[in-house]
PDB file of C-alpha atoms in Angstrom:
ATOM      1  CA  MET A   1      85.892  63.081  89.826  1.00 58.00           C
ATOM      2  CA  ASN A   2      86.913  64.566  87.410  1.00 57.00           C
ATOM      3  CA  GLN A   3      84.269  64.793  84.662  1.00 62.00           C
ATOM      4  CA  ILE A   4      82.204  67.129  87.067  1.00 61.00           C
ATOM      5  CA  ARG A   5      85.659  69.549  87.593  1.00 57.00           C
ATOM      6  CA  ALA A   6      85.514  70.156  83.704  1.00 59.00           C
ATOM      7  CA  LEU A   7      81.888  70.582  83.362  1.00 56.00           C
ATOM      8  CA  LEU A   8      82.734  73.299  86.282  1.00 54.00           C
ATOM      9  CA  GLN A   9      85.656  74.672  84.759  1.00 55.00           C
ATOM     10  CA  ARG A  10      83.463  74.864  80.726  1.00 54.00           C
ATOM     11  CA  VAL A  11      81.058  77.079  82.649  1.00 51.00           C
ATOM     12  CA  PHE A  12      82.423  78.451  85.548  1.00 56.00           C
ATOM     13  CA  GLY A  13      85.855  79.162  84.155  1.00 61.00           C
ATOM     14  CA  LEU A  14      89.147  78.387  86.553  1.00 65.00           C
ATOM     15  CA  VAL A  15      88.852  75.869  89.358  1.00 76.00           C
ATOM     16  CA  LYS A  16      90.471  77.027  92.891  1.00 83.00           C
ATOM     17  CA  HIS A  17      91.119  75.626  96.055  1.00 87.00           C
ATOM     18  CA  HIS A  18      91.134  76.726  99.968  1.00 89.00           C
ATOM     19  CA  MET A  19      93.793  76.242 101.303  1.00 91.00           C
ATOM     20  CA  GLY A  20      93.837  78.473 104.599  1.00 90.00           C
ATOM     21  CA  THR A  21      93.221  81.529 105.436  1.00 88.00           C
ATOM     22  CA  ASP A  22      95.436  84.105 108.120  1.00 86.00           C
ATOM     23  CA  GLN A  23      94.812  85.068 110.691  1.00 83.00           C
ATOM     24  CA  PHE A  24      94.308  88.697 108.830  1.00 83.00           C
ATOM     25  CA  GLY A  25      91.430  87.395 107.307  1.00 86.00           C
ATOM     26  CA  ASN A  26      93.541  86.885 103.334  1.00 88.00           C
ATOM     27  CA  LYS A  27      92.206  83.869 101.978  1.00 90.00           C
ATOM     28  CA  TYR A  28      94.419  81.815  99.887  1.00 92.00           C
ATOM     29  CA  TYR A  29      94.455  79.611  97.091  1.00 92.00           C
ATOM     30  CA  TYR A  30      96.102  76.611  94.506  1.00 91.00           C
ATOM     31  CA  VAL A  31      95.044  76.823  90.411  1.00 87.00           C
ATOM     32  CA  PRO A  32      95.872  73.963  89.893  1.00 86.00           C
ATOM     33  CA  GLN A  33      96.938  73.329  86.081  1.00 84.00           C
ATOM     34  CA  GLN A  34      93.396  72.994  84.089  1.00 79.00           C
ATOM     35  CA  LYS A  35      93.086  73.415  79.846  1.00 78.00           C
ATOM     36  CA  THR A  36      90.487  75.846  79.003  1.00 75.00           C
ATOM     37  CA  TRP A  37      87.491  75.324  75.944  1.00 75.00           C
ATOM     38  CA  THR A  38      89.494  75.739  74.094  1.00 81.00           C
ATOM     39  CA  GLY A  39      91.924  73.318  74.844  1.00 80.00           C
ATOM     40  CA  GLN A  40      95.335  75.663  75.743  1.00 82.00           C
ATOM     41  CA  THR A  41      96.730  74.310  78.913  1.00 83.00           C
ATOM     42  CA  ILE A  42      97.124  77.102  81.331  1.00 80.00           C
ATOM     43  CA  ARG A  43      99.725  76.826  84.460  1.00 85.00           C
ATOM     44  CA  SER A  44      99.144  75.763  87.901  1.00 86.00           C
ATOM     45  CA  LYS A  45      98.522  79.208  90.538  1.00 88.00           C
ATOM     46  CA  ARG A  46      98.552  79.986  93.917  1.00 88.00           C
ATOM     47  CA  LEU A  47      96.442  83.159  94.539  1.00 87.00           C
ATOM     48  CA  ILE A  48      95.480  85.651  97.539  1.00 87.00           C
ATOM     49  CA  GLU A  49      91.382  87.166  97.811  1.00 85.00           C
ATOM     50  CA  ALA A  50      93.276  89.691 100.159  1.00 82.00           C
ATOM     51  CA  VAL A  51      90.291  91.691 103.092  1.00 81.00           C
ATOM     52  CA  ASN A  52      91.924  94.885 101.727  1.00 74.00           C
ATOM     53  CA  PRO A  53      91.323  94.323  98.109  1.00 71.00           C
ATOM     54  CA  LYS A  54      92.543  98.608  96.993  1.00 70.00           C
ATOM     55  CA  GLU A  55      96.022  97.823  96.447  1.00 63.00           C
ATOM     56  CA  ASN A  56      96.997 101.708  97.867  1.00 61.00           C
ATOM     57  CA  GLU A  57      95.977 101.157 100.648  1.00 65.00           C
ATOM     58  CA  TYR A  58      98.072  97.482 100.917  1.00 65.00           C
ATOM     59  CA  GLU A  59     101.284  97.785 103.370  1.00 69.00           C
ATOM     60  CA  VAL A  60     103.833  95.659 103.840  1.00 70.00           C
ATOM     61  CA  GLY A  61     103.684  93.120 106.640  1.00 70.00           C
ATOM     62  CA  ASP A  62      99.962  92.374 106.129  1.00 76.00           C
ATOM     63  CA  ILE A  63     100.636  89.186 104.472  1.00 83.00           C
ATOM     64  CA  PRO A  64     102.748  86.396 107.692  1.00 86.00           C
ATOM     65  CA  SER A  65     106.200  85.571 105.704  1.00 87.00           C
ATOM     66  CA  GLU A  66     105.319  81.173 105.797  1.00 91.00           C
ATOM     67  CA  TRP A  67     102.036  82.568 103.548  1.00 90.00           C
ATOM     68  CA  GLU A  68     104.204  84.527 101.290  1.00 89.00           C
ATOM     69  CA  ALA A  69     106.485  81.882 100.793  1.00 91.00           C
ATOM     70  CA  TRP A  70     103.628  79.154  99.777  1.00 91.00           C
ATOM     71  CA  ILE A  71     102.533  82.223  97.918  1.00 90.00           C
ATOM     72  CA  ARG A  72     106.389  82.258  95.888  1.00 90.00           C
ATOM     73  CA  GLY A  73     106.840  78.815  95.734  1.00 90.00           C
ATOM     74  CA  ARG A  74     109.393  78.500  98.530  1.00 92.00           C
ATOM     75  CA  ARG A  75     108.015  76.463  99.797  1.00 90.00           C
ATOM     76  CA  LYS A  76     105.233  73.878  98.878  1.00 91.00           C
ATOM     77  CA  ASP A  77     103.348  73.225 101.557  1.00 92.00           C
ATOM     78  CA  PRO A  78     101.002  76.167 102.678  1.00 92.00           C
ATOM     79  CA  PRO A  79     101.304  76.842 106.775  1.00 92.00           C
ATOM     80  CA  THR A  80      99.491  75.676 109.489  1.00 89.00           C
ATOM     81  CA  ILE A  81      98.452  78.354 110.938  1.00 86.00           C
ATOM     82  CA  GLU A  82     100.853  76.797 114.405  1.00 89.00           C
ATOM     83  CA  GLU A  83     103.156  77.188 112.939  1.00 91.00           C
ATOM     84  CA  ILE A  84     102.372  81.112 112.258  1.00 89.00           C
ATOM     85  CA  LEU A  85     101.836  81.609 116.511  1.00 88.00           C
ATOM     86  CA  HIS A  86     104.603  80.210 117.231  1.00 93.00           C
ATOM     87  CA  ASN A  87     106.948  81.338 114.566  1.00 92.00           C
ATOM     88  CA  GLU A  88     105.827  84.919 115.077  1.00 91.00           C
ATOM     89  CA  GLU A  89     106.427  84.243 119.207  1.00 94.00           C
ATOM     90  CA  TYR A  90     109.869  83.807 118.520  1.00 95.00           C
ATOM     91  CA  ARG A  91     109.981  86.866 116.882  1.00 93.00           C
ATOM     92  CA  ARG A  92     108.405  89.104 119.636  1.00 95.00           C
ATOM     93  CA  VAL A  93     111.048  86.778 121.891  1.00 97.00           C
ATOM     94  CA  ILE A  94     114.418  87.802 119.068  1.00 97.00           C
ATOM     95  CA  LYS A  95     112.371  91.535 119.793  1.00 96.00           C
ATOM     96  CA  ILE A  96     113.301  91.544 122.864  1.00 97.00           C
ATOM     97  CA  HIS A  97     117.071  90.178 123.502  1.00 97.00           C
ATOM     98  CA  ALA A  98     117.295  92.723 120.595  1.00 97.00           C
ATOM     99  CA  HIS A  99     116.743  95.647 122.968  1.00 96.00           C
ATOM    100  CA  GLU A 100     118.349  93.895 125.630  1.00 97.00           C
ATOM    101  CA  VAL A 101     121.345  93.813 124.144  1.00 97.00           C
ATOM    102  CA  GLN A 102     121.336  96.907 122.375  1.00 96.00           C
ATOM    103  CA  GLN A 103     120.294  98.287 125.611  1.00 96.00           C
ATOM    104  CA  LYS A 104     123.417  96.901 127.330  1.00 96.00           C
ATOM    105  CA  GLU A 105     125.831  98.112 124.117  1.00 94.00           C
ATOM    106  CA  GLU A 106     125.036 101.641 125.155  1.00 92.00           C
ATOM    107  CA  ILE A 107     125.573 101.412 128.943  1.00 93.00           C
ATOM    108  CA  ARG A 108     128.934  99.593 128.645  1.00 92.00           C
ATOM    109  CA  LYS A 109     130.263 102.346 125.759  1.00 89.00           C
ATOM    110  CA  GLU A 110     128.787 105.155 128.033  1.00 89.00           C
ATOM    111  CA  LYS A 111     130.820 103.223 131.011  1.00 90.00           C
ATOM    112  CA  GLU A 112     133.900 103.795 128.756  1.00 88.00           C
ATOM    113  CA  TYR A 113     133.324 107.975 127.329  1.00 86.00           C
ATOM    114  CA  LYS A 114     133.795 108.209 131.303  1.00 87.00           C
ATOM    115  CA  GLU A 115     136.213 106.356 132.158  1.00 86.00           C
ATOM    116  CA  GLY A 116     138.548 107.428 129.578  1.00 82.00           C
ATOM    117  CA  LEU A 117     139.617 104.095 127.278  1.00 81.00           C
ATOM    118  CA  VAL A 118     136.660 105.404 123.873  1.00 78.00           C
ATOM    119  CA  ALA A 119     137.374 109.171 122.791  1.00 78.00           C
ATOM    120  CA  GLN A 120     133.561 110.621 122.806  1.00 76.00           C
ATOM    121  CA  PRO A 121     132.883 110.893 119.072  1.00 73.00           C
ATOM    122  CA  VAL A 122     132.971 114.438 117.129  1.00 71.00           C
ATOM    123  CA  GLN A 123     129.404 115.817 116.430  1.00 66.00           C
ATOM    124  CA  THR A 124     130.787 117.886 113.197  1.00 63.00           C
ATOM    125  CA  GLN A 125     127.304 120.045 112.092  1.00 61.00           C
ATOM    126  CA  VAL A 126     127.071 121.367 108.557  1.00 59.00           C
ATOM    127  CA  LYS A 127     124.882 123.870 107.699  1.00 59.00           C
ATOM    128  CA  GLY A 128     123.537 123.374 104.205  1.00 58.00           C
ATOM    129  CA  HIS A 129     126.331 122.839 101.009  1.00 63.00           C
ATOM    130  CA  ALA A 130     128.958 123.503  99.801  1.00 60.00           C
ATOM    131  CA  SER A 131     127.827 125.823  96.708  1.00 62.00           C
ATOM    132  CA  ALA A 132     125.323 127.790  98.972  1.00 62.00           C
ATOM    133  CA  THR A 133     126.356 131.310  99.594  1.00 59.00           C
ATOM    134  CA  TYR A 134     125.618 130.873 103.241  1.00 58.00           C
ATOM    135  CA  PHE A 135     127.950 127.246 103.881  1.00 60.00           C
ATOM    136  CA  GLY A 136     130.369 127.803 106.859  1.00 59.00           C
ATOM    137  CA  LYS A 137     128.917 130.882 107.869  1.00 62.00           C
ATOM    138  CA  ASP A 138     126.970 130.942 111.550  1.00 61.00           C
ATOM    139  CA  LYS A 139     123.690 133.655 110.091  1.00 61.00           C
ATOM    140  CA  LEU A 140     122.661 134.203 107.202  1.00 55.00           C
ATOM    141  CA  SER A 141     123.402 138.290 105.781  1.00 56.00           C
ATOM    142  CA  PRO A 142     120.812 140.264 104.822  1.00 57.00           C
ATOM    143  CA  GLU A 143     122.164 141.490 102.826  1.00 59.00           C
ATOM    144  CA  PRO A 144     122.258 140.132  99.056  1.00 54.00           C
ATOM    145  CA  THR A 145     125.062 138.345  97.270  1.00 57.00           C
ATOM    146  CA  SER A 146     123.601 137.374  93.724  1.00 57.00           C
ATOM    147  CA  THR A 147     124.856 139.027  90.758  1.00 59.00           C
ATOM    148  CA  SER A 148     121.409 139.707  89.062  1.00 63.00           C
ATOM    149  CA  ASN A 149     121.101 143.303  90.073  1.00 65.00           C
ATOM    150  CA  ALA A 150     124.292 144.613  87.857  1.00 66.00           C
ATOM    151  CA  PHE A 151     124.273 141.399  85.356  1.00 63.00           C
ATOM    152  CA  GLN A 152     124.527 142.823  82.143  1.00 65.00           C
ATOM    153  CA  PRO A 153     124.505 140.352  78.407  1.00 66.00           C
ATOM    154  CA  GLY A 154     128.148 140.510  76.748  1.00 63.00           C
ATOM    155  CA  GLY A 155     129.013 142.126  79.934  1.00 63.00           C
ATOM    156  CA  TRP A 156     131.533 137.916  81.333  1.00 64.00           C
ATOM    157  CA  LEU A 157     133.486 136.239  78.055  1.00 66.00           C
ATOM    158  CA  PRO A 158     134.740 132.837  79.177  1.00 70.00           C
ATOM    159  CA  PRO A 159     139.149 132.197  79.940  1.00 70.00           C
ATOM    160  CA  GLY A 160     140.969 132.693  77.262  1.00 69.00           C
ATOM    161  CA  ASN A 161     138.057 133.783  74.724  1.00 55.00           C
ATOM    162  CA  SER A 162     139.195 137.171  75.980  1.00 51.00           C
ATOM    163  CA  SER A 163     141.894 137.258  72.906  1.00 53.00           C
ATOM    164  CA  LYS A 164     139.459 136.986  69.967  1.00 52.00           C
ATOM    165  CA  LYS A 165     136.733 139.457  71.181  1.00 51.00           C
ATOM    166  CA  LYS A 166     139.340 142.019  70.706  1.00 50.00           C
TER     167      LYS A 166
END
């Protein structure tokens, strides 16, 4: 068997073992440590053959977290489909519970506001940046605030240097 593997490796390159396929169709492979025909050792790798091979179309979540942990070497054995489905159901239940808790918290806050137990947060509306000429003003002025039309070269000197110029 090892002789056949070595022959296949010399003829076709690296030998890879299919470890599984996820629900999206991505295929996962394990490439054991191998020696090339030149005697160079290639360390073992874990690879993914993505359904959508274009890098710019790949999004986070296209690989199940269980398979990602296997690819990165954080787990020894590849996940089973049962494990992935169980974890997806668990995450779905957690999201439902989190949404329920958030709704209860909003109802509790609203009740406390109405009863006067807690002051409602003050909402400040900032209009523009502090360095802007219209900061703190309700309406923008149609009049120009720039001095660019009245600018004269050499008309301004830094403070403290005016005595040197005289």
